[in-house]
Tab-separated table of C-alpha atoms in Angstrom:
chain	number	residue	atom	x	y	z
V	1	MET	CA	131.384	147.953	126.013
V	2	GLU	CA	134.407	147.459	123.850
V	3	PHE	CA	132.428	144.724	122.109
V	4	PHE	CA	129.684	147.108	121.054
V	5	ASN	CA	132.161	149.719	119.935
V	6	VAL	CA	133.850	147.192	117.712
V	7	LEU	CA	130.530	145.916	116.461
V	8	VAL	CA	129.339	149.388	115.485
V	9	GLN	CA	132.643	150.581	114.113
V	10	TYR	CA	133.333	147.547	111.941
V	11	PHE	CA	129.768	146.602	111.102
V	12	PRO	CA	130.076	147.673	107.455
V	13	SER	CA	133.267	145.727	106.894
V	14	PHE	CA	131.905	142.634	108.653
V	15	SER	CA	128.717	142.860	106.615
V	16	VAL	CA	130.719	142.750	103.414
V	17	ALA	CA	132.716	139.815	104.800
V	18	LEU	CA	129.510	138.070	105.842
V	19	VAL	CA	128.213	138.310	102.292
V	20	GLU	CA	131.473	136.740	101.125
V	21	THR	CA	131.084	133.908	103.653
V	22	ILE	CA	127.505	133.275	102.544
V	23	LYS	CA	128.415	133.445	98.868
V	24	LEU	CA	131.193	130.933	99.386
V	25	THR	CA	128.889	128.641	101.345
V	26	VAL	CA	125.967	128.803	98.934
V	27	VAL	CA	128.050	128.338	95.797
V	28	SER	CA	129.916	125.431	97.375
V	29	LEU	CA	126.797	123.767	98.703
V	30	LEU	CA	125.097	123.951	95.318
V	31	CYS	CA	128.077	122.303	93.650
V	32	ALA	CA	128.373	119.862	96.544
V	33	SER	CA	124.739	118.839	96.052
V	34	VAL	CA	125.437	117.954	92.445
V	35	LEU	CA	128.558	116.001	93.439
V	36	GLY	CA	126.612	114.433	96.296
V	37	VAL	CA	123.805	113.230	94.046
V	38	ILE	CA	126.255	111.805	91.508
V	39	PHE	CA	128.468	109.993	93.997
V	40	GLY	CA	125.523	109.051	96.226
V	41	MET	CA	123.928	107.393	93.197
V	42	PHE	CA	127.236	105.687	92.426
V	43	LYS	CA	127.147	104.213	95.909
V	44	VAL	CA	123.630	102.813	95.624
V	45	SER	CA	124.100	101.719	91.991
V	46	GLY	CA	125.351	98.274	92.924
V	47	LEU	CA	127.964	98.590	90.163
V	48	GLY	CA	131.454	97.722	91.400
V	49	PRO	CA	133.560	100.293	89.494
V	50	LEU	CA	131.181	103.192	90.292
V	51	LYS	CA	131.091	102.227	93.948
V	52	LEU	CA	134.893	102.056	93.990
V	53	ILE	CA	135.167	105.552	92.496
V	54	ALA	CA	132.697	106.960	95.011
V	55	ASN	CA	134.297	105.221	97.977
V	56	THR	CA	137.783	106.377	96.991
V	57	TYR	CA	136.612	109.964	96.665
V	58	ILE	CA	134.751	109.886	99.970
V	59	ASP	CA	137.625	108.192	101.815
V	60	ILE	CA	140.172	110.722	100.570
V	61	ILE	CA	138.021	113.687	101.559
V	62	ARG	CA	137.036	112.277	104.925
V	63	GLY	CA	140.563	111.161	105.678
V	64	THR	CA	142.249	114.515	105.159
V	65	PRO	CA	141.786	117.896	106.849
V	66	LEU	CA	139.995	120.658	104.982
V	67	MET	CA	142.928	123.008	105.464
V	68	VAL	CA	145.273	120.584	103.724
V	69	GLN	CA	142.747	120.082	100.935
V	70	THR	CA	142.642	123.853	100.521
V	71	MET	CA	146.426	124.049	100.247
V	72	ILE	CA	146.525	121.262	97.685
V	73	VAL	CA	143.835	122.843	95.537
V	74	PHE	CA	145.079	126.405	95.754
V	75	TYR	CA	148.863	126.112	95.864
V	76	GLY	CA	149.405	122.543	94.686
V	77	LEU	CA	147.263	122.701	91.572
V	78	SER	CA	148.685	126.105	90.666
V	79	GLN	CA	152.206	124.720	90.761
V	80	VAL	CA	151.513	121.502	88.904
V	81	LEU	CA	149.250	122.989	86.242
V	82	ARG	CA	151.149	126.218	85.653
V	83	PRO	CA	153.020	124.746	82.645
V	84	LEU	CA	149.609	124.258	81.020
V	85	GLY	CA	148.814	127.922	81.435
V	86	PHE	CA	146.573	127.395	84.438
V	87	SER	CA	146.291	129.993	87.164
V	88	TRP	CA	143.620	130.587	89.784
V	89	SER	CA	143.768	134.331	89.260
V	90	SER	CA	142.411	133.957	85.748
V	91	LEU	CA	139.515	131.904	87.129
V	92	GLY	CA	138.358	134.246	89.867
V	93	GLY	CA	141.243	133.862	92.248
V	94	ALA	CA	141.180	132.527	95.768
V	95	PHE	CA	137.400	132.637	95.965
V	96	THR	CA	137.081	130.109	93.137
V	97	ALA	CA	139.781	127.894	94.610
V	98	GLY	CA	138.037	128.061	97.979
V	99	ALA	CA	134.666	127.255	96.445
V	100	VAL	CA	136.157	124.303	94.547
V	101	THR	CA	137.744	122.943	97.709
V	102	LEU	CA	134.656	123.358	99.826
V	103	SER	CA	132.488	121.843	97.085
V	104	LEU	CA	134.700	118.774	96.880
V	105	ASN	CA	134.761	118.540	100.654
V	106	ALA	CA	131.044	118.961	101.275
V	107	GLY	CA	130.274	116.845	98.192
V	108	ALA	CA	131.741	113.786	99.881
V	109	TYR	CA	129.628	114.287	102.984
V	110	MET	CA	126.565	115.029	100.865
V	111	ALA	CA	127.142	111.771	98.965
V	112	GLU	CA	126.899	109.899	102.255
V	113	ILE	CA	123.776	111.835	103.249
V	114	ILE	CA	122.151	111.127	99.890
V	115	ARG	CA	123.088	107.461	99.990
V	116	GLY	CA	121.559	107.215	103.453
V	117	GLY	CA	118.402	108.989	102.301
V	118	ILE	CA	117.962	106.750	99.269
V	119	GLU	CA	118.512	103.627	101.326
V	120	ALA	CA	115.987	104.831	103.889
V	121	VAL	CA	113.192	104.801	101.293
V	122	ASP	CA	111.231	101.561	101.523
V	123	LYS	CA	112.358	99.191	98.792
V	124	GLY	CA	108.753	98.505	97.856
V	125	GLN	CA	108.694	102.008	96.371
V	126	MET	CA	111.286	101.113	93.745
V	127	GLU	CA	109.519	97.810	93.055
V	128	ALA	CA	106.164	99.520	92.601
V	129	ALA	CA	107.669	102.122	90.277
V	130	ARG	CA	109.555	99.537	88.214
V	131	SER	CA	106.550	97.221	88.010
V	132	LEU	CA	104.636	100.066	86.338
V	133	GLY	CA	107.239	100.023	83.587
V	134	LEU	CA	109.221	103.070	84.710
V	135	PRO	CA	112.926	102.725	83.890
V	136	TYR	CA	115.416	102.881	86.787
V	137	GLY	CA	116.325	106.531	86.184
V	138	LYS	CA	112.740	107.728	86.143
V	139	ALA	CA	111.817	105.623	89.163
V	140	MET	CA	114.779	107.146	90.973
V	141	SER	CA	114.064	110.749	90.006
V	142	LYS	CA	110.269	110.727	90.344
V	143	VAL	CA	109.696	108.301	93.203
V	144	ILE	CA	112.797	107.612	95.278
V	145	LEU	CA	114.702	110.917	95.309
V	146	PRO	CA	111.739	113.165	96.206
V	147	GLN	CA	111.088	110.986	99.247
V	148	ALA	CA	114.775	110.658	100.062
V	149	PHE	CA	115.248	114.432	99.903
V	150	ARG	CA	112.520	114.990	102.456
V	151	MET	CA	114.220	112.636	104.850
V	152	MET	CA	117.607	114.182	104.108
V	153	MET	CA	116.572	117.811	104.561
V	154	PRO	CA	117.652	118.053	108.223
V	155	SER	CA	121.038	116.446	107.437
V	156	ILE	CA	121.518	118.674	104.418
V	157	ILE	CA	120.864	121.799	106.447
V	158	ASN	CA	123.210	120.454	109.090
V	159	GLN	CA	125.855	120.066	106.394
V	160	PHE	CA	125.079	123.641	105.344
V	161	ILE	CA	125.893	124.786	108.874
V	162	ILE	CA	129.095	122.727	108.962
V	163	SER	CA	130.233	124.059	105.584
V	164	LEU	CA	129.424	127.586	106.602
V	165	LYS	CA	131.731	127.255	109.572
V	166	ASP	CA	134.317	125.483	107.418
V	167	THR	CA	134.624	128.591	105.247
V	168	SER	CA	136.554	129.942	108.222
V	169	LEU	CA	139.422	127.548	107.442
V	170	ILE	CA	139.432	128.623	103.824
V	171	SER	CA	140.446	132.082	104.964
V	172	VAL	CA	144.039	130.767	104.876
V	173	ILE	CA	144.224	131.379	101.153
V	174	GLY	CA	143.216	134.991	101.605
V	175	ILE	CA	139.514	135.274	100.914
V	176	ARG	CA	138.207	138.190	102.911
V	177	GLU	CA	135.328	136.395	104.583
V	178	LEU	CA	134.376	136.785	108.256
V	179	THR	CA	137.425	135.124	109.772
V	180	GLN	CA	139.918	136.767	107.451
V	181	ASN	CA	138.237	140.102	108.080
V	182	GLY	CA	138.620	139.503	111.829
V	183	LYS	CA	142.304	138.666	111.364
V	184	ILE	CA	142.942	141.869	109.403
V	185	ILE	CA	141.149	144.066	111.902
V	186	ALA	CA	142.764	142.353	114.886
V	187	ALA	CA	146.209	142.781	113.356
V	188	ASN	CA	145.801	146.558	113.506
V	189	SER	CA	144.163	146.703	116.883
V	190	ALA	CA	145.844	144.319	119.293
V	191	SER	CA	144.311	145.881	122.393
V	192	ARG	CA	140.789	144.997	121.302
V	193	VAL	CA	141.511	141.463	120.197
V	194	MET	CA	138.935	139.776	122.430
V	195	ALA	CA	136.134	142.099	121.372
V	196	ILE	CA	136.967	141.657	117.698
V	197	TRP	CA	136.883	137.867	117.820
V	198	LEU	CA	133.683	137.919	119.850
V	199	VAL	CA	132.100	140.008	117.109
V	200	VAL	CA	133.293	137.474	114.527
V	201	ALA	CA	131.833	134.680	116.645
V	202	LEU	CA	128.544	136.536	116.947
V	203	PHE	CA	128.159	136.760	113.179
V	204	TYR	CA	128.642	133.002	112.821
V	205	LEU	CA	126.385	132.302	115.772
V	206	VAL	CA	123.505	134.375	114.451
V	207	ILE	CA	123.538	132.843	111.011
V	208	CYS	CA	123.995	129.271	112.241
V	209	THR	CA	121.219	129.631	114.780
V	210	PHE	CA	118.998	131.017	112.070
V	211	LEU	CA	119.821	128.038	109.845
V	212	SER	CA	119.058	125.467	112.502
V	213	ARG	CA	115.700	127.165	113.077
V	214	VAL	CA	115.053	126.880	109.369
V	215	ALA	CA	116.038	123.210	109.595
V	216	LYS	CA	113.457	122.566	112.305
V	217	PHE	CA	110.791	124.416	110.355
V	218	VAL	CA	111.550	122.571	107.136
V	219	GLU	CA	111.586	119.270	108.982
V	220	ARG	CA	108.064	119.885	110.213
V	221	ARG	CA	106.854	121.087	106.834
V	222	VAL	CA	108.096	118.167	104.785
V	223	SER	CA	107.013	115.362	107.086
V	224	TYR	CA	103.892	113.575	105.998
V	225	ALA	CA	101.884	110.690	107.287
V	226	LYS	CA	103.003	107.403	105.767
B	1	MET	CA	92.893	80.461	73.964
B	2	PRO	CA	96.489	81.640	73.563
B	3	ASN	CA	98.778	81.389	76.527
B	4	LYS	CA	99.537	84.709	78.213
B	5	ILE	CA	102.221	83.237	80.423
B	6	VAL	CA	104.430	80.222	79.898
B	7	VAL	CA	106.903	79.150	82.574
B	8	LYS	CA	109.297	76.302	81.823
B	9	ASN	CA	111.434	74.655	84.468
B	10	LEU	CA	111.886	77.911	86.382
B	11	LYS	CA	114.435	77.817	89.176
B	12	LYS	CA	115.257	80.645	91.532
B	13	SER	CA	117.924	80.734	94.210
B	14	PHE	CA	118.805	83.379	96.756
B	15	GLY	CA	122.464	82.787	97.453
B	16	GLY	CA	122.648	79.088	98.219
B	17	LEU	CA	118.962	78.765	99.030
B	18	GLU	CA	116.827	77.336	96.244
B	19	VAL	CA	113.344	78.804	96.573
B	20	LEU	CA	111.844	77.662	93.265
B	21	LYS	CA	112.917	74.174	92.276
B	22	GLY	CA	111.489	73.735	88.794
B	23	ILE	CA	108.169	75.388	88.064
B	24	ASN	CA	106.128	74.683	84.944
B	25	LEU	CA	103.047	76.775	84.378
B	26	GLU	CA	100.828	77.975	81.573
B	27	VAL	CA	98.219	80.648	82.020
B	28	ALA	CA	95.666	81.263	79.293
B	29	GLU	CA	94.237	84.642	78.356
B	30	GLY	CA	91.443	85.618	80.724
B	31	GLU	CA	92.304	82.878	83.164
B	32	VAL	CA	92.294	83.505	86.924
B	33	VAL	CA	94.898	81.484	88.771
B	34	CYS	CA	95.194	81.488	92.554
B	35	LEU	CA	98.438	80.440	94.208
B	36	ILE	CA	98.021	79.032	97.690
B	37	GLY	CA	100.410	77.351	100.065
B	38	PRO	CA	102.312	77.840	103.301
B	39	SER	CA	104.679	80.776	103.926
B	40	GLY	CA	108.060	80.262	102.338
B	41	SER	CA	106.693	77.894	99.720
B	42	GLY	CA	107.794	80.226	96.898
B	43	LYS	CA	104.421	81.674	95.838
B	44	SER	CA	105.484	85.305	96.005
B	45	THR	CA	108.864	84.564	94.452
B	46	LEU	CA	107.154	82.832	91.526
B	47	LEU	CA	104.867	85.824	91.065
B	48	ARG	CA	107.811	88.240	91.205
B	49	CYS	CA	109.680	86.238	88.583
B	50	LEU	CA	106.797	86.845	86.169
B	51	ASN	CA	107.670	90.547	85.821
B	52	ARG	CA	111.323	89.991	86.695
B	53	LEU	CA	111.258	91.844	89.985
B	54	GLU	CA	113.326	88.794	90.854
B	55	LYS	CA	116.119	87.809	88.536
B	56	ILE	CA	115.466	84.423	87.014
B	57	THR	CA	118.177	81.957	87.962
B	58	LEU	CA	117.341	79.232	85.464
B	59	GLY	CA	114.568	78.296	83.096
B	60	GLU	CA	112.277	80.192	80.796
B	61	VAL	CA	109.501	82.689	81.410
B	62	VAL	CA	107.509	83.958	78.443
B	63	VAL	CA	104.956	86.685	79.005
B	64	ASP	CA	102.788	87.825	76.100
B	65	GLY	CA	105.304	86.272	73.750
B	66	HIS	CA	108.262	88.118	75.318
B	67	PRO	CA	110.940	85.810	76.720
B	68	ILE	CA	111.574	87.877	79.851
B	69	SER	CA	114.166	85.423	81.106
B	70	ASP	CA	116.294	86.742	78.216
B	71	PRO	CA	118.381	89.645	79.589
B	72	ASN	CA	118.153	91.467	76.243
B	73	VAL	CA	114.396	91.851	76.317
B	74	ASN	CA	113.175	95.382	77.094
B	75	ILE	CA	111.715	94.571	80.478
B	76	ASN	CA	110.196	98.030	80.958
B	77	LYS	CA	108.033	97.591	77.863
B	78	VAL	CA	106.869	94.180	79.053
B	79	ARG	CA	106.121	95.499	82.530
B	80	GLU	CA	103.846	98.200	81.119
B	81	ASN	CA	101.559	95.357	80.242
B	82	ILE	CA	101.707	93.567	83.603
B	83	GLY	CA	100.078	95.226	86.588
B	84	MET	CA	101.294	94.311	90.043
B	85	VAL	CA	99.591	94.825	93.365
B	86	PHE	CA	101.630	94.431	96.535
B	87	GLN	CA	100.819	93.299	100.045
B	88	HIS	CA	101.949	96.643	101.460
B	89	PHE	CA	100.310	98.727	98.702
B	90	ASN	CA	103.517	100.685	97.984
B	91	LEU	CA	101.661	103.845	97.065
B	92	PHE	CA	103.945	106.831	96.558
B	93	PRO	CA	103.418	108.844	99.760
B	94	HIS	CA	104.696	112.139	98.311
B	95	LEU	CA	102.108	112.144	95.521
B	96	THR	CA	98.336	112.573	95.645
B	97	VAL	CA	96.083	109.681	94.743
B	98	THR	CA	95.618	111.086	91.242
B	99	GLU	CA	99.346	111.676	90.811
B	100	ASN	CA	100.023	108.118	91.937
B	101	ILE	CA	97.790	106.878	89.160
B	102	THR	CA	98.942	109.257	86.421
B	103	LEU	CA	102.696	109.156	87.111
B	104	ALA	CA	103.606	106.206	84.920
B	105	PRO	CA	101.284	106.955	81.953
B	106	ILE	CA	102.529	110.555	81.838
B	107	GLU	CA	106.215	109.791	82.406
B	108	LEU	CA	106.153	107.058	79.801
B	109	LYS	CA	104.403	109.447	77.419
B	110	LEU	CA	101.475	107.108	76.877
B	111	MET	CA	98.983	109.870	77.680
B	112	ASP	CA	98.957	113.625	78.030
B	113	LYS	CA	98.244	115.110	81.456
B	114	GLU	CA	94.615	115.867	80.769
B	115	SER	CA	93.590	112.450	79.504
B	116	ALA	CA	95.656	110.727	82.200
B	117	LYS	CA	93.767	112.706	84.837
B	118	ASN	CA	90.433	111.841	83.285
B	119	LYS	CA	91.403	108.216	83.159
B	120	ALA	CA	92.507	108.330	86.811
B	121	LEU	CA	89.146	109.731	87.788
B	122	ARG	CA	87.306	107.019	85.852
B	123	LEU	CA	89.406	104.343	87.521
B	124	LEU	CA	88.856	105.884	90.946
B	125	THR	CA	85.142	105.915	90.308
B	126	ARG	CA	85.386	102.285	89.354
B	127	VAL	CA	87.080	101.381	92.661
B	128	GLY	CA	84.685	103.649	94.570
B	129	LEU	CA	87.176	106.348	95.567
B	130	ALA	CA	86.450	109.284	93.266
B	131	GLU	CA	86.136	111.603	96.259
B	132	LYS	CA	89.707	110.767	97.330
B	133	ALA	CA	91.328	111.935	94.078
B	134	GLU	CA	93.242	114.829	95.623
B	135	VAL	CA	94.265	113.405	98.998
B	136	TYR	CA	97.608	111.875	99.909
B	137	PRO	CA	97.934	108.147	100.602
B	138	GLY	CA	98.628	108.862	104.270
B	139	GLN	CA	95.018	109.935	104.668
B	140	LEU	CA	93.583	106.655	103.367
B	141	SER	CA	92.693	103.437	105.160
B	142	GLY	CA	94.450	100.233	104.183
B	143	GLY	CA	91.564	99.048	102.052
B	144	GLN	CA	91.381	102.383	100.278
B	145	LYS	CA	95.132	102.343	99.668
B	146	GLN	CA	94.936	98.935	98.085
B	147	ARG	CA	92.066	99.988	95.841
B	148	VAL	CA	94.118	103.006	94.714
B	149	ALA	CA	97.054	100.679	94.082
B	150	ILE	CA	94.835	98.554	91.855
B	151	ALA	CA	93.646	101.672	90.007
B	152	ARG	CA	97.283	102.735	89.574
B	153	SER	CA	98.116	99.425	87.907
B	154	LEU	CA	95.009	99.573	85.714
B	155	ALA	CA	96.007	103.018	84.429
B	156	MET	CA	98.629	101.282	82.304
B	157	ASN	CA	95.940	99.155	80.603
B	158	PRO	CA	97.651	95.901	81.505
B	159	ASP	CA	96.638	92.583	79.995
B	160	ILE	CA	97.796	90.724	83.067
B	161	MET	CA	97.461	91.548	86.754
B	162	LEU	CA	99.631	90.012	89.444
B	163	PHE	CA	98.432	90.198	93.043
B	164	ASP	CA	100.880	89.460	95.845
B	165	GLU	CA	98.802	88.761	98.960
B	166	PRO	CA	96.721	91.882	98.329
B	167	THR	CA	94.621	91.528	101.481
B	168	SER	CA	97.180	90.152	103.950
B	169	ALA	CA	98.090	93.524	105.447
B	170	LEU	CA	94.487	94.667	105.799
B	171	ASP	CA	92.242	94.813	108.821
B	172	PRO	CA	89.587	92.132	108.419
B	173	GLU	CA	86.752	94.581	107.803
B	174	MET	CA	88.599	95.989	104.772
B	175	VAL	CA	89.324	92.723	103.023
B	176	GLY	CA	85.883	92.613	101.421
B	177	GLU	CA	86.127	95.943	99.606
B	178	VAL	CA	89.404	94.936	97.949
B	179	LEU	CA	88.139	91.490	96.964
B	180	GLU	CA	85.072	93.174	95.469
B	181	VAL	CA	87.264	95.254	93.153
B	182	MET	CA	89.228	92.155	92.203
B	183	LYS	CA	86.012	90.305	91.394
B	184	GLN	CA	85.050	93.123	89.024
B	185	LEU	CA	88.342	92.562	87.219
B	186	VAL	CA	87.628	88.863	86.976
B	187	ALA	CA	84.225	89.672	85.506
B	188	ASP	CA	85.916	91.957	82.952
B	189	GLY	CA	88.013	89.035	81.769
B	190	MET	CA	91.396	90.160	83.131
B	191	THR	CA	94.146	87.550	83.205
B	192	MET	CA	95.034	87.345	86.879
B	193	ILE	CA	97.492	85.507	89.060
B	194	VAL	CA	96.738	85.924	92.729
B	195	VAL	CA	98.859	84.826	95.648
B	196	THR	CA	96.351	84.656	98.443
B	197	HIS	CA	95.371	83.292	101.799
B	198	GLU	CA	91.726	84.066	101.083
B	199	MET	CA	90.498	80.554	100.383
B	200	GLY	CA	86.933	81.797	99.970
B	201	PHE	CA	88.041	84.130	97.185
B	202	ALA	CA	90.067	81.418	95.492
B	203	ARG	CA	87.158	79.017	95.653
B	204	GLU	CA	84.736	81.558	94.266
B	205	VAL	CA	86.623	83.176	91.400
B	206	ALA	CA	89.628	81.059	90.440
B	207	ASP	CA	89.577	79.049	87.248
B	208	ARG	CA	92.503	77.120	88.609
B	209	VAL	CA	94.120	76.799	92.006
B	210	LEU	CA	97.787	75.894	92.398
B	211	PHE	CA	99.037	74.557	95.700
B	212	MET	CA	102.732	75.266	96.232
B	213	ASP	CA	105.033	73.847	98.843
B	214	ASP	CA	108.801	73.862	99.203
B	215	GLY	CA	109.480	75.386	95.786
B	216	TYR	CA	107.238	73.089	93.763
B	217	ILE	CA	103.707	73.225	92.444
B	218	VAL	CA	102.489	70.210	94.357
B	219	GLU	CA	98.953	70.053	93.060
B	220	GLU	CA	96.730	71.985	90.724
B	221	GLY	CA	93.144	71.834	89.653
B	222	THR	CA	89.814	73.585	89.667
B	223	PRO	CA	88.743	75.047	93.002
B	224	GLY	CA	86.295	72.148	93.250
B	225	GLU	CA	89.089	69.617	92.880
B	226	ILE	CA	91.575	71.321	95.195
B	227	PHE	CA	89.192	72.290	97.956
B	228	GLY	CA	86.684	69.453	97.509
B	229	ASN	CA	88.900	66.537	96.732
B	230	PRO	CA	92.622	67.203	97.255
B	231	ARG	CA	94.822	64.224	96.377
B	232	GLU	CA	98.226	65.155	97.743
B	233	GLU	CA	99.087	64.606	101.385
B	234	ARG	CA	100.606	68.076	101.746
B	235	THR	CA	97.617	69.802	100.185
B	236	ILE	CA	95.263	67.985	102.534
B	237	SER	CA	97.290	68.870	105.609
B	238	PHE	CA	97.625	72.553	104.527
B	239	LEU	CA	93.893	72.886	103.829
B	240	ASN	CA	93.060	71.240	107.144
B	241	LYS	CA	95.059	73.944	108.871
B	242	VAL	CA	93.634	76.959	107.047
B	243	LEU	CA	89.992	76.020	106.442
């Protein structure tokens, strides 16, 4: 019963926090897609220096925890760049720092997804496109990537779900998203701690379940007979 | 007649494996050349060197006056003029038949959308598939796919057509429809190089048949000479196996 009381009482505040969580996720995923395409292309380019850049980036991101990345971006960069007049507060504060971190983080995973998708397209497709006289870039954008994206859709939505849950860790720098909102409410209401965190969990659960349904739907829609 | 293709001492290696060991070839305008020979003899590799889908290791390849073995040549421009048809069709599965055909002419700004579409429809009519203009490749049979692939190449108005075993992946009953389209091209005077296992086709339409084995052109001649009176031991033993 406590659960429902908490849910009703704090619904408005959790709704605002949910919007923050979604905003953070969507903004980050959009930026991550751009990073993912760039570094994914670097990886399939066959050019040594580009591959090295992409691999270094991906290794650093995959080899360090998101929370530490958040600290480095938010506190570390502030300290180091302060002499140059840089401060996160002038750029939108913790939200921007969080979005930057999550973009960099998800971007590395997206790069791997995109590389996998491109490599999964039959190599005869590139040959056919090139033999028609299309330059590499056009062959990639008009022939390879549209097919690769279809194959990648389920993985991309999966990454969306992962990043959405990762926003929880970004609460450490004080963005009032779902988790942070839970922390603040719980701090003032120790006796209802279980109910509060269950409500937080429910919000994540609902949206993630919804997303995986979307993933299944999209997967069916984009598949075509070869 | 001027030579459309000149190949001089072409060598091609994959890693340490030498697949082409010194090929010399001249193809005149309007000539139909069939490449025959056992698997692994280098036929497809030779064909793929002619539009540089394979990097040329050594030697010279001149197509339409462009030395494509020279890395500075604008290979995309040269390729616009060389159609290629693949064993596995390689149609773009995410595009309709019409879009498959119009993609390159539109993207390369050779035609506007409207005239490209009209041209696609004319080409589809020519290969007998006008009613399939709006379907996706997945809904076509193998023979239909290959005819669309030919139409796609023709949309670029190539002077030269390369065919890489165009009927090898087809069910037997569909081979005929593709060969029919190819015969039309021969009749239109297209310069064609065809890697094929269809000896009947080679005999009927080729001006010249080249027998390749182990990275060399072992023997060449008119279909009458190659099929009627082969001189080389290896040609004789290959033809005994396939005829």
